[in-house]
Amino acid sequence: MLRRVLSLPAGRIAVAILTVVALLAVLGPVLAPHDPLATSARTLAPGSGTHPLGTDYLGRDVLSRLLAGSRVSVLGSLEVALTALVVGVVPGILSVYLGRAFEWVTLRVVDTLVALPFLLFAVAVIALLGNGITQAMLVTGVLVSPLFYRVSRAATLTVARSQYVEAALIAGASVGWVVRRHVWVKVLPPIAVALAQTIGVGFVIVSSLTFLGIGVQPPEPTWGGLLASDLGYLSYQPWAPVAPALLIMATVWACNLLADAIRDVSGEAGRALVAHRRLRAGRRGRTEPAPTGGAS
Amino acid sequence: MTHPGSAPRADGPEPQDTRRDDPSPARPVLAITGLDVHYGLRRRRRKVLHDVTLSVAPGETVGIVGETGSGKSTLARAVLGLVRASAGTVTVAGEDVTGHSEAKWRRLRRRGTVQYVFQDPLRSLDPDLTVADSLAEPLLLRGVPRGEALARIRPLLERVRLPGELLDRLPGEISGGQRQRVAVARALVTEPELVILDEPVSALDSANRVQVLQILKELRTTGVAIVLISHDLGSVAGIADRIAVLYRGELVETGTARDVIRRPRHPYTRLLVSSAPTLHTAPADRAERAALRAALTT
Amino acid sequence: MTALSEKRSQQRSQQQSQQQSEQQPGHLNASARAGSSPGRTDAAGGSDRSAAEAAAATGPDGTAPGPEAPVLSVRDLRITDRAGDREIVHGVGFELTPGKAVGIVGESGSGKTLTCRAALGILPPHVEVSGGSVHIAGTDIADLTPRQWTALRGSTVSAVFQDPASYLNPSIRVGAQIAEVVRVKTGRGRREARRRGLDLLRAVHLRDPELVYSQYPFELSGGMLQRVLIAAAIAAGPRVLIADEATTALDVTVQAEILDLLADLREQTGLALVVVSHDLAVIAQVCDEVLVMRQGEVVEHGPTAQVLHDPRHEYTRLLVAEHEQYGLDRFRAPEEETR
């Protein structure tokens, strides 16, 4: 799957950006040139040799704070996506096979979850359980899980009604066999698409919460928090919000790009697309300019 | 060889099997008696099959012919346990399966006594599994180790005249005729006693058609019973010993292929015979068909 | 094989002589040609003009039947796929006079469908006619503008295809769709279009035309849908109807009904037919002349009875043998003796 995604220019761009972001999350604190919490007398300084992105209103190095804050964003969004994955996919697939009662109950639960505004709910949970990004993200993950439920259920339904599943049943297959051998492979690509999208959504949520100062105590650096504090000094330093904003945007964009690329290369049509591109590239002896997959 | 389901008719005696000796088997592979099948619930309930009686002897080839909606697919599904009979019995290889539970059915199916070949191999083969994996599936389900299963499917490929290198391909990467033969091969891996094929040749062009029919002919010599389901009398005429005509859920005529084709009795059978495309048609056929159609609609 | 190639070369020389006599007028425009072409009746000339000018033409009703001018003549047609840069059809030729039926038989990918599509001017992108010519009612299609094509399709040459359901809008009643064709192609008013639409549905032997007229496509069976499409195809009184695998997806009994209908139309209105099928028997049932195609090549061409009785090419023999060994013919042939 990854190799096929990488055969698309859009896929390569997305994977490159996300790899950089992931590296930032792992190595960020090490790479930071200054202590992200250390204040100095040079407040609101423009970019210079010692402070490439300048300093904030307390004289802290912006680059260091960005690097240090990336871990919170990445971990938070992954937490949202993985929680949603586990909570959504399992009942999504099972709803097709475990009978009408289970199907009815899960569908109603999903309808309820969709009706809840997750940002407000996350705020409420933090108010209830204390200020912690982990709890907030877990709850958000549950709230966005309907996407995974729907996607995996829809994919399973089409497969379950297919003739090859019927053929397997006639050969004596059990439900478990059908899911393992026929359903799982077909459900994976749409789930991968949903996962990439949800990670993007997760970034937005983490950034929104930290922008509001929720989930992370103030001196701790976060992308959203940086954006918020920069906005307060917009009249002194109008360019300051650009760096954190761009970082958030690029990451979310890369997630959506990746989702598009996965969708483009998965399934029968995807196989054909990849084969066709290889053929064409081979014949013309050069690679094509990037046709960024259709709008999502 | 005719059965109570095909009501005796006033004109002429019961047709005699002239083409082959009566195998006079001790036990039919498939025996259906008085089968009724209904679809839908309460007010939407309607009868799809009514009082169908049919039996298939080992090594016999039976063609079931009927138009879309005549219930021929339902008949096959009833034999496979995919739909429930509301009356009558179905006996497969001596075992009465009419009231079987899901678990019992699964055990029966894993034995692979009865196999089914779908009409459209493109849809009945998993697009993400290689030919080898699709062929091996029925064996793996019986608990045969993977290595042994793969070893056992190789000779089958020869039997359906497919080259060995096809094993690693996906169904989308081989031709329609090859796919149909893969589907037939898959039905043979469990060494079944009965193979039911739904329109095995109607989507194929002449060369592939002949090839599939020849494979079935060879299969028949090994003692396997074959049931061919089709809307076209012509496409079963070549290899069927007996033909059963299904019309609006009832078996209206059963007899040897020769009798049914040369001396059809029911108007619908007559229309079928007259409608089957043949190389030598007479202009008079058109008027005959028009008359038969009129007779059937009133 | 030598006999076959001899026969073909004979045909070719015949065609060439015809070609010369017909191409005398040279590159004049169609209406002028119709007037000046010597060996042609007025009626044929009239519809010639109509084809080139506009849809508001005198119908084919005025066409005098006769062996005169061919309504469709295909000569040494070659079709090339520009994307792959290879020739797909290597020289197909046949002539169709009013009331005649030509059959093209071949497996999928033999070029039979592309030949028809060329005659309808609806070749897929990248695929184009690279040699030979197609004349519809005397007009060389190579000279046609898109506008003239639109006028020609439906009113002179028309077609039905394999999957009838996909050619009808599922959310519009059948009658409205037929009336639309009638209005666009013949310029009649609403009320008249309705009357003509009902007549057409009756003409294709639909049992209850009024009911079908008010139904949606999904309420009709495959055979009924194909009849509705035939009704739409003959709405503007075309002189040629191309049926490309039009009965392939249908039950045999329904297939026979449609083929009988085509034969009736041919007898009653002088409609010329091109029937394309992968089944030689389907063609044997309706056509006087048959072309056997394989891999873009016409491997056999002749009167149906002759091709069936004495197939020359190995592939034709396979087609015939398939029916004689495995089809109903196996039981039918000896029946003649016993009678």
JSON list of N, CA, C and O in Angstrom, two decimals, chain A residues 50-79:
[
{"chain": "A", "resi": 50, "resn": "THR", "atom": "N", "xyz": [20.64, 34.31, 16.37]},
{"chain": "A", "resi": 50, "resn": "THR", "atom": "CA", "xyz": [20.43, 33.50, 17.58]},
{"chain": "A", "resi": 50, "resn": "THR", "atom": "C", "xyz": [18.98, 33.04, 17.70]},
{"chain": "A", "resi": 50, "resn": "THR", "atom": "O", "xyz": [18.70, 31.97, 18.21]},
{"chain": "A", "resi": 51, "resn": "HIS", "atom": "N", "xyz": [18.06, 33.89, 17.25]},
{"chain": "A", "resi": 51, "resn": "HIS", "atom": "CA", "xyz": [16.64, 33.52, 17.31]},
{"chain": "A", "resi": 51, "resn": "HIS", "atom": "C", "xyz": [16.07, 33.57, 15.91]},
{"chain": "A", "resi": 51, "resn": "HIS", "atom": "O", "xyz": [15.52, 34.59, 15.48]},
{"chain": "A", "resi": 52, "resn": "PRO", "atom": "N", "xyz": [16.15, 32.46, 15.14]},
{"chain": "A", "resi": 52, "resn": "PRO", "atom": "CA", "xyz": [15.75, 32.48, 13.71]},
{"chain": "A", "resi": 52, "resn": "PRO", "atom": "C", "xyz": [14.33, 32.96, 13.50]},
{"chain": "A", "resi": 52, "resn": "PRO", "atom": "O", "xyz": [14.03, 33.60, 12.50]},
{"chain": "A", "resi": 53, "resn": "LEU", "atom": "N", "xyz": [13.45, 32.65, 14.42]},
{"chain": "A", "resi": 53, "resn": "LEU", "atom": "CA", "xyz": [12.06, 33.08, 14.26]},
{"chain": "A", "resi": 53, "resn": "LEU", "atom": "C", "xyz": [11.70, 34.18, 15.25]},
{"chain": "A", "resi": 53, "resn": "LEU", "atom": "O", "xyz": [10.53, 34.45, 15.50]},
{"chain": "A", "resi": 54, "resn": "GLY", "atom": "N", "xyz": [12.70, 34.78, 15.87]},
{"chain": "A", "resi": 54, "resn": "GLY", "atom": "CA", "xyz": [12.43, 35.86, 16.81]},
{"chain": "A", "resi": 54, "resn": "GLY", "atom": "C", "xyz": [12.06, 35.34, 18.19]},
{"chain": "A", "resi": 54, "resn": "GLY", "atom": "O", "xyz": [12.16, 34.13, 18.47]},
{"chain": "A", "resi": 55, "resn": "THR", "atom": "N", "xyz": [11.62, 36.27, 19.04]},
{"chain": "A", "resi": 55, "resn": "THR", "atom": "CA", "xyz": [11.21, 35.89, 20.39]},
{"chain": "A", "resi": 55, "resn": "THR", "atom": "C", "xyz": [9.80, 36.38, 20.65]},
{"chain": "A", "resi": 55, "resn": "THR", "atom": "O", "xyz": [9.27, 37.20, 19.91]},
{"chain": "A", "resi": 56, "resn": "ASP", "atom": "N", "xyz": [9.19, 35.82, 21.72]},
{"chain": "A", "resi": 56, "resn": "ASP", "atom": "CA", "xyz": [7.81, 36.23, 22.01]},
{"chain": "A", "resi": 56, "resn": "ASP", "atom": "C", "xyz": [7.79, 37.33, 23.06]},
{"chain": "A", "resi": 56, "resn": "ASP", "atom": "O", "xyz": [8.82, 37.90, 23.42]},
{"chain": "A", "resi": 57, "resn": "TYR", "atom": "N", "xyz": [6.62, 37.59, 23.63]},
{"chain": "A", "resi": 57, "resn": "TYR", "atom": "CA", "xyz": [6.46, 38.73, 24.54]},
{"chain": "A", "resi": 57, "resn": "TYR", "atom": "C", "xyz": [7.23, 38.56, 25.84]},
{"chain": "A", "resi": 57, "resn": "TYR", "atom": "O", "xyz": [7.43, 39.51, 26.58]},
{"chain": "A", "resi": 58, "resn": "LEU", "atom": "N", "xyz": [7.67, 37.33, 26.14]},
{"chain": "A", "resi": 58, "resn": "LEU", "atom": "CA", "xyz": [8.49, 37.15, 27.35]},
{"chain": "A", "resi": 58, "resn": "LEU", "atom": "C", "xyz": [9.95, 36.93, 26.97]},
{"chain": "A", "resi": 58, "resn": "LEU", "atom": "O", "xyz": [10.76, 36.55, 27.80]},
{"chain": "A", "resi": 59, "resn": "GLY", "atom": "N", "xyz": [10.26, 37.10, 25.68]},
{"chain": "A", "resi": 59, "resn": "GLY", "atom": "CA", "xyz": [11.63, 36.92, 25.24]},
{"chain": "A", "resi": 59, "resn": "GLY", "atom": "C", "xyz": [12.02, 35.47, 25.03]},
{"chain": "A", "resi": 59, "resn": "GLY", "atom": "O", "xyz": [13.20, 35.12, 24.97]},
{"chain": "A", "resi": 60, "resn": "ARG", "atom": "N", "xyz": [11.04, 34.56, 24.94]},
{"chain": "A", "resi": 60, "resn": "ARG", "atom": "CA", "xyz": [11.37, 33.15, 24.71]},
{"chain": "A", "resi": 60, "resn": "ARG", "atom": "C", "xyz": [11.57, 32.91, 23.21]},
{"chain": "A", "resi": 60, "resn": "ARG", "atom": "O", "xyz": [10.91, 33.52, 22.37]},
{"chain": "A", "resi": 61, "resn": "ASP", "atom": "N", "xyz": [12.46, 31.96, 22.91]},
{"chain": "A", "resi": 61, "resn": "ASP", "atom": "CA", "xyz": [12.78, 31.68, 21.51]},
{"chain": "A", "resi": 61, "resn": "ASP", "atom": "C", "xyz": [11.60, 30.97, 20.83]},
{"chain": "A", "resi": 61, "resn": "ASP", "atom": "O", "xyz": [11.18, 29.88, 21.27]},
{"chain": "A", "resi": 62, "resn": "VAL", "atom": "N", "xyz": [11.07, 31.56, 19.75]},
{"chain": "A", "resi": 62, "resn": "VAL", "atom": "CA", "xyz": [9.87, 31.03, 19.11]},
{"chain": "A", "resi": 62, "resn": "VAL", "atom": "C", "xyz": [10.15, 29.66, 18.46]},
{"chain": "A", "resi": 62, "resn": "VAL", "atom": "O", "xyz": [9.38, 28.72, 18.59]},
{"chain": "A", "resi": 63, "resn": "LEU", "atom": "N", "xyz": [11.31, 29.55, 17.78]},
{"chain": "A", "resi": 63, "resn": "LEU", "atom": "CA", "xyz": [11.64, 28.29, 17.12]},
{"chain": "A", "resi": 63, "resn": "LEU", "atom": "C", "xyz": [11.69, 27.15, 18.14]},
{"chain": "A", "resi": 63, "resn": "LEU", "atom": "O", "xyz": [11.12, 26.07, 17.92]},
{"chain": "A", "resi": 64, "resn": "SER", "atom": "N", "xyz": [12.34, 27.41, 19.26]},
{"chain": "A", "resi": 64, "resn": "SER", "atom": "CA", "xyz": [12.44, 26.36, 20.28]},
{"chain": "A", "resi": 64, "resn": "SER", "atom": "C", "xyz": [11.07, 25.97, 20.80]},
{"chain": "A", "resi": 64, "resn": "SER", "atom": "O", "xyz": [10.78, 24.80, 21.04]},
{"chain": "A", "resi": 65, "resn": "ARG", "atom": "N", "xyz": [10.22, 26.98, 20.96]},
{"chain": "A", "resi": 65, "resn": "ARG", "atom": "CA", "xyz": [8.88, 26.67, 21.48]},
{"chain": "A", "resi": 65, "resn": "ARG", "atom": "C", "xyz": [8.07, 25.86, 20.45]},
{"chain": "A", "resi": 65, "resn": "ARG", "atom": "O", "xyz": [7.32, 24.97, 20.83]},
{"chain": "A", "resi": 66, "resn": "LEU", "atom": "N", "xyz": [8.23, 26.21, 19.17]},
{"chain": "A", "resi": 66, "resn": "LEU", "atom": "CA", "xyz": [7.53, 25.45, 18.13]},
{"chain": "A", "resi": 66, "resn": "LEU", "atom": "C", "xyz": [7.98, 23.99, 18.15]},
{"chain": "A", "resi": 66, "resn": "LEU", "atom": "O", "xyz": [7.17, 23.06, 18.11]},
{"chain": "A", "resi": 67, "resn": "LEU", "atom": "N", "xyz": [9.32, 23.81, 18.20]},
{"chain": "A", "resi": 67, "resn": "LEU", "atom": "CA", "xyz": [9.86, 22.46, 18.18]},
{"chain": "A", "resi": 67, "resn": "LEU", "atom": "C", "xyz": [9.41, 21.67, 19.39]},
{"chain": "A", "resi": 67, "resn": "LEU", "atom": "O", "xyz": [8.99, 20.51, 19.30]},
{"chain": "A", "resi": 68, "resn": "ALA", "atom": "N", "xyz": [9.45, 22.32, 20.52]},
{"chain": "A", "resi": 68, "resn": "ALA", "atom": "CA", "xyz": [9.08, 21.62, 21.75]},
{"chain": "A", "resi": 68, "resn": "ALA", "atom": "C", "xyz": [7.59, 21.33, 21.79]},
{"chain": "A", "resi": 68, "resn": "ALA", "atom": "O", "xyz": [7.15, 20.32, 22.35]},
{"chain": "A", "resi": 69, "resn": "GLY", "atom": "N", "xyz": [6.80, 22.22, 21.16]},
{"chain": "A", "resi": 69, "resn": "GLY", "atom": "CA", "xyz": [5.35, 22.05, 21.21]},
{"chain": "A", "resi": 69, "resn": "GLY", "atom": "C", "xyz": [4.83, 21.00, 20.23]},
{"chain": "A", "resi": 69, "resn": "GLY", "atom": "O", "xyz": [3.68, 20.58, 20.33]},
{"chain": "A", "resi": 70, "resn": "SER", "atom": "N", "xyz": [5.67, 20.57, 19.29]},
{"chain": "A", "resi": 70, "resn": "SER", "atom": "CA", "xyz": [5.16, 19.66, 18.27]},
{"chain": "A", "resi": 70, "resn": "SER", "atom": "C", "xyz": [4.76, 18.32, 18.86]},
{"chain": "A", "resi": 70, "resn": "SER", "atom": "O", "xyz": [3.84, 17.68, 18.38]},
{"chain": "A", "resi": 71, "resn": "ARG", "atom": "N", "xyz": [5.46, 17.90, 19.93]},
{"chain": "A", "resi": 71, "resn": "ARG", "atom": "CA", "xyz": [5.15, 16.57, 20.48]},
{"chain": "A", "resi": 71, "resn": "ARG", "atom": "C", "xyz": [3.71, 16.50, 20.98]},
{"chain": "A", "resi": 71, "resn": "ARG", "atom": "O", "xyz": [3.00, 15.54, 20.71]},
{"chain": "A", "resi": 72, "resn": "VAL", "atom": "N", "xyz": [3.28, 17.55, 21.66]},
{"chain": "A", "resi": 72, "resn": "VAL", "atom": "CA", "xyz": [1.91, 17.57, 22.18]},
{"chain": "A", "resi": 72, "resn": "VAL", "atom": "C", "xyz": [0.90, 17.44, 21.05]},
{"chain": "A", "resi": 72, "resn": "VAL", "atom": "O", "xyz": [-0.04, 16.63, 21.11]},
{"chain": "A", "resi": 73, "resn": "SER", "atom": "N", "xyz": [1.12, 18.18, 19.96]},
{"chain": "A", "resi": 73, "resn": "SER", "atom": "CA", "xyz": [0.18, 18.16, 18.85]},
{"chain": "A", "resi": 73, "resn": "SER", "atom": "C", "xyz": [0.13, 16.79, 18.20]},
{"chain": "A", "resi": 73, "resn": "SER", "atom": "O", "xyz": [-0.94, 16.24, 17.95]},
{"chain": "A", "resi": 74, "resn": "VAL", "atom": "N", "xyz": [1.31, 16.23, 17.93]},
{"chain": "A", "resi": 74, "resn": "VAL", "atom": "CA", "xyz": [1.36, 14.95, 17.23]},
{"chain": "A", "resi": 74, "resn": "VAL", "atom": "C", "xyz": [0.76, 13.85, 18.09]},
{"chain": "A", "resi": 74, "resn": "VAL", "atom": "O", "xyz": [-0.10, 13.08, 17.63]},
{"chain": "A", "resi": 75, "resn": "LEU", "atom": "N", "xyz": [1.17, 13.79, 19.33]},
{"chain": "A", "resi": 75, "resn": "LEU", "atom": "CA", "xyz": [0.65, 12.74, 20.20]},
{"chain": "A", "resi": 75, "resn": "LEU", "atom": "C", "xyz": [-0.86, 12.89, 20.38]},
{"chain": "A", "resi": 75, "resn": "LEU", "atom": "O", "xyz": [-1.60, 11.91, 20.33]},
{"chain": "A", "resi": 76, "resn": "GLY", "atom": "N", "xyz": [-1.29, 14.12, 20.56]},
{"chain": "A", "resi": 76, "resn": "GLY", "atom": "CA", "xyz": [-2.71, 14.38, 20.75]},
{"chain": "A", "resi": 76, "resn": "GLY", "atom": "C", "xyz": [-3.53, 13.92, 19.56]},
{"chain": "A", "resi": 76, "resn": "GLY", "atom": "O", "xyz": [-4.53, 13.22, 19.70]},
{"chain": "A", "resi": 77, "resn": "SER", "atom": "N", "xyz": [-3.07, 14.29, 18.35]},
{"chain": "A", "resi": 77, "resn": "SER", "atom": "CA", "xyz": [-3.88, 13.93, 17.18]},
{"chain": "A", "resi": 77, "resn": "SER", "atom": "C", "xyz": [-3.85, 12.43, 16.94]},
{"chain": "A", "resi": 77, "resn": "SER", "atom": "O", "xyz": [-4.86, 11.84, 16.54]},
{"chain": "A", "resi": 78, "resn": "LEU", "atom": "N", "xyz": [-2.69, 11.80, 17.18]},
{"chain": "A", "resi": 78, "resn": "LEU", "atom": "CA", "xyz": [-2.64, 10.35, 17.03]},
{"chain": "A", "resi": 78, "resn": "LEU", "atom": "C", "xyz": [-3.59, 9.67, 18.01]},
{"chain": "A", "resi": 78, "resn": "LEU", "atom": "O", "xyz": [-4.25, 8.69, 17.69]},
{"chain": "A", "resi": 79, "resn": "GLU", "atom": "N", "xyz": [-3.65, 10.23, 19.22]},
{"chain": "A", "resi": 79, "resn": "GLU", "atom": "CA", "xyz": [-4.52, 9.66, 20.23]},
{"chain": "A", "resi": 79, "resn": "GLU", "atom": "C", "xyz": [-5.97, 9.73, 19.79]},
{"chain": "A", "resi": 79, "resn": "GLU", "atom": "O", "xyz": [-6.72, 8.75, 19.90]}
]
